Amino acid sequence: MRNWRAKTAALVAVSALALTACGGSDDNGDNGGDGTKNEGGSSLSGTVTGAGASFPATVFQDWIAAYQGDKSGVTVNYQSVGSGTGVEQFIGQSIDFGSSEEYLSDEALAEAEAARGCPAVQFPVVFGSVAIAFNDASLDGLVLSPEVIAGIYSRDITNYNDPAIAELNPDFDLPDQDILPVHRSDSSGTTFVFSHYLNTEVPAWADAFGEGKEIEWAGDTIGGEGNEGVSQQISQNPGGLGYVNQSYALELGLPTAQVINADGNAIAPTLEATTAASEEADIPDTFQFTINGVGGDGYPIAGTNFILAYTCGYDDATADIIKDFWSWTLTEDADALALELGYAPLGADLKERVQAQIDLINSQA
Amino acid sequence: MSATLSRQRKRIADPAFRWFVTLAGASVFVILAGMVIRTTNDAWPIFQYQGFFSFLTGDQWLAGSSRTDSDFTGTYGAWPFIYGTLVTALIAIVIALPLALCVAFYINQLAPKRLRNPLSYSVEMLAAVPSIIFGMWGFFWLLPNVLRPFLEWLESTFGWINLAGWKPFEGPVFGSSYLAAGIVLAIMILPIITAIVREVIAVNPVDQQHAAYALGATRFEVMRKVVLPSSFSGIVAASMLGLGRAVGETVAVMMLIGSTKSWDGSLLSAGDSMAAHIAARFGEATPETTKALMAIGVVLFLFTMIINIGARLLVWRIGRVSGDAAV
Amino acid sequence: MSTTDTTDTTAKTTETGHRSLLVKQGNAGARAVKNRFATGVLTAAMAIAVVPLLLIIWEVTRRGIGAIHWDFFTTDEPSYRQEGGYRAGFVGTAYVMGGAILMSVPLGLATAIYVVEYGRETRAGRRLSDLIRFFTDVMTGIPSIFVGLFVYGFLVSSTGGLGQGFNAFAGSVAIAIIMLPIVARSSEEMLKLVPDEWRNASYALGASKSRTVLTTVLPAAAPGLATGSMLAVARGAGETAPLIMTILGSQYLVSSYFEGAQGAVPLQIYRGARQQFEAGIERAWGGALSLFLLVLILVVLARWLGSKANKLK
Amino acid sequence: MSVFDVQGLGVAYGSFTAVKDISLEIPRNKVTALIGPSGCGKSTVLRCLNRMNDLMDATVSGKIIYNGEDIYGPEVDAAEVRRRIGMVFQRPNPFPKSIYENVAFGPRLNGFKGDLDQLVEESLRSVALWDEVKDKLDDPGTALSGGQQQRLCIARAIAVQPDVLLMDEPCSALDPIATLKIEDLIRQLESSYSIVIVTHNMQQAARVSEMTAFFSVDIDDEHGMRTGALVEYDTTEKIFNNPGNTRTEDYISGRFG
């Protein structure tokens, strides 16, 4: 049997710790505001539809289930169709809110504004990271540097006993085994986070491959469809190595790599490390940011997710649900769910800034 | 009074019905034209930007991110996907067609009478099984348990084959590959082709079969020389339907072909197909990419047209020679 | 050829002085061998073809049976890792298929009526019929994903389309386009089977053409027409790709046909199989099994109607 | 000297017994007619004579001795039986091929090595069809009239040079003139072939045959079973003029109920 149950148990313990840690500073500000909103929320009813990124789909789903649990008549429908579709459908007005791993550029924001007749807002709601998983369980904890990861995916490093890997792992008995790099075959935010990381850390990668939701992979690498496809490819091919959503790796208990961050620390993809990474990020007022150069205790391959909404054009019932739901996702209950599933919630300061954005929704109606 | 009224109503009802069914018939053109115009229109800027010919033959595909109809940044060579579609569909039909013929003939001619109905029911049922089920089964069960060992054996036994530079079974073996996708497609279209072929040979006049038997023909000769020739157009139609399904199959191929944007002569290497690429990239597509995916859709549509026209010509030509009454 | 022996007649004649039946003339021995060989090949092919199909049924049943219980049909799936069911998907599929049937069956049937009953009257009509038949064949081969792209661009998207957004109606349109050629072609074959004598008998009683078609031809062909439509429904109910682009999907019950994203069983399977939680994966197999059973029921029903049709003849 | 010696023949389709306990000897180079009401099993018996019943999943008991051998013997190949014993069916059933190919079909199967053109011509001449079709041998056989088609089918059957010809109501789908032509043809063929013909037309039997077998239906009301049985077998003259059995007499004189 899989050992995910044990891991989940450990995780819940960790999340409890994390909660007490950030709970203190959180109590006074937001909770009061949320309280009044929730009172208003009892009269809410209707359906809102959102679509977009699959990266946070797991936590969104549980958030929605928990949120709806005590509100009859309210339905939040979120479909993880991919952030590209999410953005286009948001701009195309066919959904109420969108979600994307990549922030909207000024150009896209302008297009959205032109389509709706009022500006759009975007705000992050959760952080997540991308883990490097192996076929071989004995490799759990193997240390990799961004240069080595880039080397593996550009097929310069093709064997686990390569000197570059050996140098980082003096204590490991490395197998003589060809590496088979697995990537996502569908375009995805996970690929974006992964390639963005290599793109910013490794110049040679930037020259050859760049970043994106899909990139031109080197030959003799193989694609898998979705996180499931990648993990199947990893488990079916000896020597398989691939990148998957951390929440996914956690649930399946996949053996994963430690990755060296900007401060030279080898960090395993844990929740604390993701939370730490999110605190490293320098977030501008426009919320147009990516997580780069993570140091300290932060796990370096991390990304966030943006929610897209408009400042006008909703009927009151819809706007109330959107605002109430996303405000709710900033509460401790929501944070606990996120942690349980392997996502890092926002820090207290960021939550305040995000709440301000949420308040702008439909404000120009 | 009421008699004239009803006659009048009849006089109106008859032409009205005629117009209704004529319009319904014409609706096929309207829907088809609508689809072609709409998608071609969306894809047009990409064809203009890339050039239709280089879109078909180019083997590099880099999605761009322009939000308008101009300033495209990508490179669009769809050859790897066209190639993947061709190769997988060909593998599928090469495996499935002879098997389907055998199975249809077995059910119709050899199987014990009381088994014939249950067998043809089962075939029909399997022909209607959603492709997502074939995809799930192929990926989660067949690939690791059967296909991988089989492909590895192929590689180790026939990997040396080199036909003027073409090495059909060259390694490495990843599992997901043209051949894996082709085999699962074959399993998927087998009941589809069988169901139609069985139906076609079932309506073959028993009289003629008996005439051949009475001349001392063996069972095999009756199938070969009486049933097969006069079922030819039906068999072609069935194959084309199977081929069409194989060419257009999305989910099952997406799960099994390995999705790389390069193409390779070895059947054991991973590739991508047109339909699978559209489906896999649609979710994250920028407006520019969406147009490029529409362009693949248009090419895919042209393929179906060519297959159908080809089938027509084939039926017509060979039908004349074999005296097939159904032509 | 080794069995051919015409010289040694003494041993191979019967008491009556005739050549024995056991003596193979000319090429008869070779033909018998060929026949036996072909019989072997066909039987082997049958076995080869049956094995994977049995394996599919086995695997889908084995992995899906655990998920199927009452709650599976009466509850929604709020989250993959929690308890739940595919109610939203079943209702959504019913909505989408209901609309698709209402659109495609009358249209496909009318197309077939034109081709068989009216198209044969004139030269131009015959040419139009041939074209219709050709293009319905082309339509049968159109990849469903292409249909999805079209309906998305035409109905759903507001940039260049009608901007209806995702709803069950858009899904119905897409599925109807996929079903239409199947209904039209199978109905055509069925109508062709109605003997001309019946039509003539109706005309002889003074019935008009439309009356003849509606009261004589259609009832005679009804079971066969139902069979074709059922098979089209079975095909449409399992479609996945075009639904992503038209109904989007929903885990929660949606009661509106024209408003808001709608769920469907194949979509729920597709998404459920791609995530990490055991419960959700099991439900995906359960969904696959129920889709499989649905198809089974439809086919058995279609066959039952078909056999009734045969009895009528 | 008989060509067939049928001994205690019984045929069942599943649980339904079609005929039982049939014994008769069929003479060589003569025409033998099988007559009787519908359901009496005369066609079933005919189809046993070249094992066509094998195709209908019939269970056959008893023996049919053909030239001293049981055609249902364990070693006997049904195809070999049919090569020697040809058959013409109720409805003309030419293949959807040219007239020439229809006749050449059997010889080609059997690996005929002589002059095929000549064989086709001879076969068509012997059914008196040659003059009508010699200029259109490439036309489809299905384009001929019903009577011509049936003669084409007879030509096709004799092109493989069988020993016996079985005819299953060969004229029932034809008009009177075409019927007469076929009857003429049957009498001509008699010298070279043993012919067994099933007919429901008693005049026809009287006109063409030397021997006649009359079949009837035994009705078992208790079990609701209807089984065909041979009532009387004798020369045609005796059957029609002086039948030995009242059932035969009733049938011949039209009093059969």
PDB file of N, CA and C in Angstrom, chain C residues 176-234:
ATOM      1  N   ALA C 176     -25.357  16.851 -31.084  1.00  0.00           N
ATOM      2  CA  ALA C 176     -26.310  16.649 -32.179  1.00  0.00           C
ATOM      3  C   ALA C 176     -25.582  16.618 -33.519  1.00  0.00           C
ATOM      4  N   ILE C 177     -24.573  17.481 -33.674  1.00  0.00           N
ATOM      5  CA  ILE C 177     -23.819  17.488 -34.936  1.00  0.00           C
ATOM      6  C   ILE C 177     -23.091  16.160 -35.115  1.00  0.00           C
ATOM      7  N   ILE C 178     -22.627  15.598 -34.009  1.00  0.00           N
ATOM      8  CA  ILE C 178     -21.938  14.310 -34.098  1.00  0.00           C
ATOM      9  C   ILE C 178     -22.931  13.181 -34.405  1.00  0.00           C
ATOM     10  N   MET C 179     -24.128  13.285 -33.813  1.00  0.00           N
ATOM     11  CA  MET C 179     -25.122  12.220 -34.002  1.00  0.00           C
ATOM     12  C   MET C 179     -25.818  12.294 -35.357  1.00  0.00           C
ATOM     13  N   LEU C 180     -25.978  13.511 -35.867  1.00  0.00           N
ATOM     14  CA  LEU C 180     -26.792  13.712 -37.077  1.00  0.00           C
ATOM     15  C   LEU C 180     -26.426  12.765 -38.233  1.00  0.00           C
ATOM     16  N   PRO C 181     -25.151  12.725 -38.639  1.00  0.00           N
ATOM     17  CA  PRO C 181     -24.853  11.847 -39.782  1.00  0.00           C
ATOM     18  C   PRO C 181     -25.105  10.372 -39.477  1.00  0.00           C
ATOM     19  N   ILE C 182     -24.921   9.965 -38.221  1.00  0.00           N
ATOM     20  CA  ILE C 182     -25.152   8.557 -37.883  1.00  0.00           C
ATOM     21  C   ILE C 182     -26.637   8.237 -38.024  1.00  0.00           C
ATOM     22  N   VAL C 183     -27.463   9.143 -37.476  1.00  0.00           N
ATOM     23  CA  VAL C 183     -28.913   8.944 -37.578  1.00  0.00           C
ATOM     24  C   VAL C 183     -29.330   8.948 -39.045  1.00  0.00           C
ATOM     25  N   ALA C 184     -28.822   9.927 -39.803  1.00  0.00           N
ATOM     26  CA  ALA C 184     -29.248  10.076 -41.191  1.00  0.00           C
ATOM     27  C   ALA C 184     -28.887   8.837 -42.007  1.00  0.00           C
ATOM     28  N   ARG C 185     -27.643   8.369 -41.862  1.00  0.00           N
ATOM     29  CA  ARG C 185     -27.200   7.249 -42.680  1.00  0.00           C
ATOM     30  C   ARG C 185     -27.918   5.951 -42.300  1.00  0.00           C
ATOM     31  N   SER C 186     -28.067   5.699 -40.980  1.00  0.00           N
ATOM     32  CA  SER C 186     -28.706   4.440 -40.610  1.00  0.00           C
ATOM     33  C   SER C 186     -30.182   4.477 -40.967  1.00  0.00           C
ATOM     34  N   SER C 187     -30.823   5.658 -40.812  1.00  0.00           N
ATOM     35  CA  SER C 187     -32.240   5.750 -41.178  1.00  0.00           C
ATOM     36  C   SER C 187     -32.407   5.518 -42.674  1.00  0.00           C
ATOM     37  N   GLU C 188     -31.461   6.041 -43.436  1.00  0.00           N
ATOM     38  CA  GLU C 188     -31.519   5.860 -44.879  1.00  0.00           C
ATOM     39  C   GLU C 188     -31.542   4.374 -45.230  1.00  0.00           C
ATOM     40  N   GLU C 189     -30.632   3.633 -44.604  1.00  0.00           N
ATOM     41  CA  GLU C 189     -30.577   2.193 -44.891  1.00  0.00           C
ATOM     42  C   GLU C 189     -31.885   1.517 -44.514  1.00  0.00           C
ATOM     43  N   MET C 190     -32.460   1.955 -43.383  1.00  0.00           N
ATOM     44  CA  MET C 190     -33.694   1.318 -42.926  1.00  0.00           C
ATOM     45  C   MET C 190     -34.857   1.628 -43.863  1.00  0.00           C
ATOM     46  N   LEU C 191     -34.935   2.884 -44.302  1.00  0.00           N
ATOM     47  CA  LEU C 191     -36.046   3.259 -45.187  1.00  0.00           C
ATOM     48  C   LEU C 191     -35.948   2.516 -46.513  1.00  0.00           C
ATOM     49  N   LYS C 192     -34.698   2.291 -46.942  1.00  0.00           N
ATOM     50  CA  LYS C 192     -34.507   1.586 -48.207  1.00  0.00           C
ATOM     51  C   LYS C 192     -35.038   0.162 -48.131  1.00  0.00           C
ATOM     52  N   LEU C 193     -35.064  -0.396 -46.916  1.00  0.00           N
ATOM     53  CA  LEU C 193     -35.510  -1.783 -46.765  1.00  0.00           C
ATOM     54  C   LEU C 193     -37.024  -1.934 -46.891  1.00  0.00           C
ATOM     55  N   VAL C 194     -37.746  -0.807 -46.763  1.00  0.00           N
ATOM     56  CA  VAL C 194     -39.212  -0.904 -46.888  1.00  0.00           C
ATOM     57  C   VAL C 194     -39.533  -1.172 -48.356  1.00  0.00           C
ATOM     58  N   PRO C 195     -40.241  -2.284 -48.648  1.00  0.00           N
ATOM     59  CA  PRO C 195     -40.470  -2.634 -50.047  1.00  0.00           C
ATOM     60  C   PRO C 195     -41.349  -1.608 -50.763  1.00  0.00           C
ATOM     61  N   ASP C 196     -41.028  -1.368 -52.026  1.00  0.00           N
ATOM     62  CA  ASP C 196     -41.787  -0.401 -52.815  1.00  0.00           C
ATOM     63  C   ASP C 196     -43.253  -0.793 -52.939  1.00  0.00           C
ATOM     64  N   GLU C 197     -43.534  -2.103 -52.863  1.00  0.00           N
ATOM     65  CA  GLU C 197     -44.920  -2.556 -52.980  1.00  0.00           C
ATOM     66  C   GLU C 197     -45.802  -1.865 -51.937  1.00  0.00           C
ATOM     67  N   TRP C 198     -45.245  -1.671 -50.743  1.00  0.00           N
ATOM     68  CA  TRP C 198     -46.046  -1.057 -49.673  1.00  0.00           C
ATOM     69  C   TRP C 198     -46.372   0.381 -50.020  1.00  0.00           C
ATOM     70  N   ARG C 199     -45.365   1.054 -50.576  1.00  0.00           N
ATOM     71  CA  ARG C 199     -45.603   2.443 -50.976  1.00  0.00           C
ATOM     72  C   ARG C 199     -46.692   2.473 -52.062  1.00  0.00           C
ATOM     73  N   ASN C 200     -46.544   1.588 -53.045  1.00  0.00           N
ATOM     74  CA  ASN C 200     -47.499   1.571 -54.143  1.00  0.00           C
ATOM     75  C   ASN C 200     -48.902   1.251 -53.650  1.00  0.00           C
ATOM     76  N   ALA C 201     -48.978   0.348 -52.691  1.00  0.00           N
ATOM     77  CA  ALA C 201     -50.281   0.004 -52.140  1.00  0.00           C
ATOM     78  C   ALA C 201     -50.940   1.231 -51.533  1.00  0.00           C
ATOM     79  N   SER C 202     -50.121   2.035 -50.856  1.00  0.00           N
ATOM     80  CA  SER C 202     -50.653   3.240 -50.225  1.00  0.00           C
ATOM     81  C   SER C 202     -51.101   4.247 -51.277  1.00  0.00           C
ATOM     82  N   TYR C 203     -50.269   4.412 -52.326  1.00  0.00           N
ATOM     83  CA  TYR C 203     -50.675   5.325 -53.407  1.00  0.00           C
ATOM     84  C   TYR C 203     -51.949   4.844 -54.049  1.00  0.00           C
ATOM     85  N   ALA C 204     -52.063   3.530 -54.208  1.00  0.00           N
ATOM     86  CA  ALA C 204     -53.234   2.962 -54.868  1.00  0.00           C
ATOM     87  C   ALA C 204     -54.494   3.299 -54.089  1.00  0.00           C
ATOM     88  N   LEU C 205     -54.361   3.512 -52.769  1.00  0.00           N
ATOM     89  CA  LEU C 205     -55.521   3.881 -51.957  1.00  0.00           C
ATOM     90  C   LEU C 205     -55.753   5.380 -51.999  1.00  0.00           C
ATOM     91  N   GLY C 206     -54.978   6.096 -52.806  1.00  0.00           N
ATOM     92  CA  GLY C 206     -55.200   7.527 -52.980  1.00  0.00           C
ATOM     93  C   GLY C 206     -54.456   8.395 -51.998  1.00  0.00           C
ATOM     94  N   ALA C 207     -53.509   7.818 -51.251  1.00  0.00           N
ATOM     95  CA  ALA C 207     -52.776   8.622 -50.278  1.00  0.00           C
ATOM     96  C   ALA C 207     -51.748   9.493 -50.977  1.00  0.00           C
ATOM     97  N   SER C 208     -51.512  10.656 -50.404  1.00  0.00           N
ATOM     98  CA  SER C 208     -50.495  11.538 -50.965  1.00  0.00           C
ATOM     99  C   SER C 208     -49.120  11.009 -50.553  1.00  0.00           C
ATOM    100  N   LYS C 209     -48.097  11.610 -51.134  1.00  0.00           N
ATOM    101  CA  LYS C 209     -46.753  11.131 -50.847  1.00  0.00           C
ATOM    102  C   LYS C 209     -46.396  11.316 -49.367  1.00  0.00           C
ATOM    103  N   SER C 210     -46.703  12.518 -48.837  1.00  0.00           N
ATOM    104  CA  SER C 210     -46.334  12.771 -47.446  1.00  0.00           C
ATOM    105  C   SER C 210     -47.084  11.806 -46.525  1.00  0.00           C
ATOM    106  N   ARG C 211     -48.364  11.565 -46.869  1.00  0.00           N
ATOM    107  CA  ARG C 211     -49.156  10.645 -46.059  1.00  0.00           C
ATOM    108  C   ARG C 211     -48.599   9.232 -46.127  1.00  0.00           C
ATOM    109  N   THR C 212     -48.187   8.851 -47.332  1.00  0.00           N
ATOM    110  CA  THR C 212     -47.598   7.522 -47.507  1.00  0.00           C
ATOM    111  C   THR C 212     -46.347   7.372 -46.644  1.00  0.00           C
ATOM    112  N   VAL C 213     -45.521   8.400 -46.699  1.00  0.00           N
ATOM    113  CA  VAL C 213     -44.281   8.337 -45.928  1.00  0.00           C
ATOM    114  C   VAL C 213     -44.586   8.266 -44.436  1.00  0.00           C
ATOM    115  N   LEU C 214     -45.515   9.152 -43.993  1.00  0.00           N
ATOM    116  CA  LEU C 214     -45.759   9.252 -42.554  1.00  0.00           C
ATOM    117  C   LEU C 214     -46.555   8.077 -42.002  1.00  0.00           C
ATOM    118  N   THR C 215     -47.476   7.540 -42.799  1.00  0.00           N
ATOM    119  CA  THR C 215     -48.338   6.510 -42.234  1.00  0.00           C
ATOM    120  C   THR C 215     -47.980   5.098 -42.681  1.00  0.00           C
ATOM    121  N   THR C 216     -47.206   4.964 -43.741  1.00  0.00           N
ATOM    122  CA  THR C 216     -46.859   3.612 -44.199  1.00  0.00           C
ATOM    123  C   THR C 216     -45.374   3.319 -44.026  1.00  0.00           C
ATOM    124  N   VAL C 217     -44.537   4.192 -44.594  1.00  0.00           N
ATOM    125  CA  VAL C 217     -43.101   3.897 -44.609  1.00  0.00           C
ATOM    126  C   VAL C 217     -42.499   4.001 -43.206  1.00  0.00           C
ATOM    127  N   LEU C 218     -42.756   5.124 -42.529  1.00  0.00           N
ATOM    128  CA  LEU C 218     -42.144   5.312 -41.213  1.00  0.00           C
ATOM    129  C   LEU C 218     -42.556   4.243 -40.198  1.00  0.00           C
ATOM    130  N   PRO C 219     -43.856   3.946 -40.074  1.00  0.00           N
ATOM    131  CA  PRO C 219     -44.211   2.890 -39.117  1.00  0.00           C
ATOM    132  C   PRO C 219     -43.568   1.554 -39.462  1.00  0.00           C
ATOM    133  N   ALA C 220     -43.470   1.261 -40.756  1.00  0.00           N
ATOM    134  CA  ALA C 220     -42.873  -0.016 -41.145  1.00  0.00           C
ATOM    135  C   ALA C 220     -41.414  -0.075 -40.747  1.00  0.00           C
ATOM    136  N   ALA C 221     -40.747   1.084 -40.866  1.00  0.00           N
ATOM    137  CA  ALA C 221     -39.313   1.097 -40.582  1.00  0.00           C
ATOM    138  C   ALA C 221     -39.014   1.457 -39.133  1.00  0.00           C
ATOM    139  N   ALA C 222     -40.049   1.765 -38.353  1.00  0.00           N
ATOM    140  CA  ALA C 222     -39.839   2.354 -37.025  1.00  0.00           C
ATOM    141  C   ALA C 222     -38.824   1.624 -36.142  1.00  0.00           C
ATOM    142  N   PRO C 223     -38.959   0.298 -35.979  1.00  0.00           N
ATOM    143  CA  PRO C 223     -37.993  -0.360 -35.088  1.00  0.00           C
ATOM    144  C   PRO C 223     -36.559  -0.199 -35.582  1.00  0.00           C
ATOM    145  N   GLY C 224     -36.368  -0.312 -36.892  1.00  0.00           N
ATOM    146  CA  GLY C 224     -35.030  -0.140 -37.447  1.00  0.00           C
ATOM    147  C   GLY C 224     -34.518   1.268 -37.238  1.00  0.00           C
ATOM    148  N   LEU C 225     -35.414   2.255 -37.397  1.00  0.00           N
ATOM    149  CA  LEU C 225     -35.023   3.647 -37.187  1.00  0.00           C
ATOM    150  C   LEU C 225     -34.613   3.855 -35.736  1.00  0.00           C
ATOM    151  N   ALA C 226     -35.383   3.244 -34.836  1.00  0.00           N
ATOM    152  CA  ALA C 226     -35.050   3.371 -33.415  1.00  0.00           C
ATOM    153  C   ALA C 226     -33.677   2.764 -33.132  1.00  0.00           C
ATOM    154  N   THR C 227     -33.392   1.639 -33.779  1.00  0.00           N
ATOM    155  CA  THR C 227     -32.094   1.000 -33.582  1.00  0.00           C
ATOM    156  C   THR C 227     -30.970   1.962 -33.952  1.00  0.00           C
ATOM    157  N   GLY C 228     -31.085   2.565 -35.139  1.00  0.00           N
ATOM    158  CA  GLY C 228     -30.045   3.491 -35.587  1.00  0.00           C
ATOM    159  C   GLY C 228     -29.874   4.644 -34.625  1.00  0.00           C
ATOM    160  N   SER C 229     -31.006   5.188 -34.158  1.00  0.00           N
ATOM    161  CA  SER C 229     -30.926   6.328 -33.254  1.00  0.00           C
ATOM    162  C   SER C 229     -30.293   5.947 -31.923  1.00  0.00           C
ATOM    163  N   MET C 230     -30.639   4.766 -31.442  1.00  0.00           N
ATOM    164  CA  MET C 230     -30.060   4.297 -30.176  1.00  0.00           C
ATOM    165  C   MET C 230     -28.547   4.211 -30.282  1.00  0.00           C
ATOM    166  N   LEU C 231     -28.092   3.666 -31.392  1.00  0.00           N
ATOM    167  CA  LEU C 231     -26.653   3.520 -31.543  1.00  0.00           C
ATOM    168  C   LEU C 231     -26.004   4.898 -31.613  1.00  0.00           C
ATOM    169  N   ALA C 232     -26.690   5.856 -32.245  1.00  0.00           N
ATOM    170  CA  ALA C 232     -26.169   7.217 -32.284  1.00  0.00           C
ATOM    171  C   ALA C 232     -26.127   7.805 -30.876  1.00  0.00           C
ATOM    172  N   VAL C 233     -27.164   7.525 -30.096  1.00  0.00           N
ATOM    173  CA  VAL C 233     -27.189   8.017 -28.719  1.00  0.00           C
ATOM    174  C   VAL C 233     -26.024   7.429 -27.923  1.00  0.00           C
ATOM    175  N   ALA C 234     -25.801   6.124 -28.123  1.00  0.00           N
ATOM    176  CA  ALA C 234     -24.701   5.475 -27.417  1.00  0.00           C
ATOM    177  C   ALA C 234     -23.381   6.153 -27.764  1.00  0.00           C
TER     178      ALA C 234
END
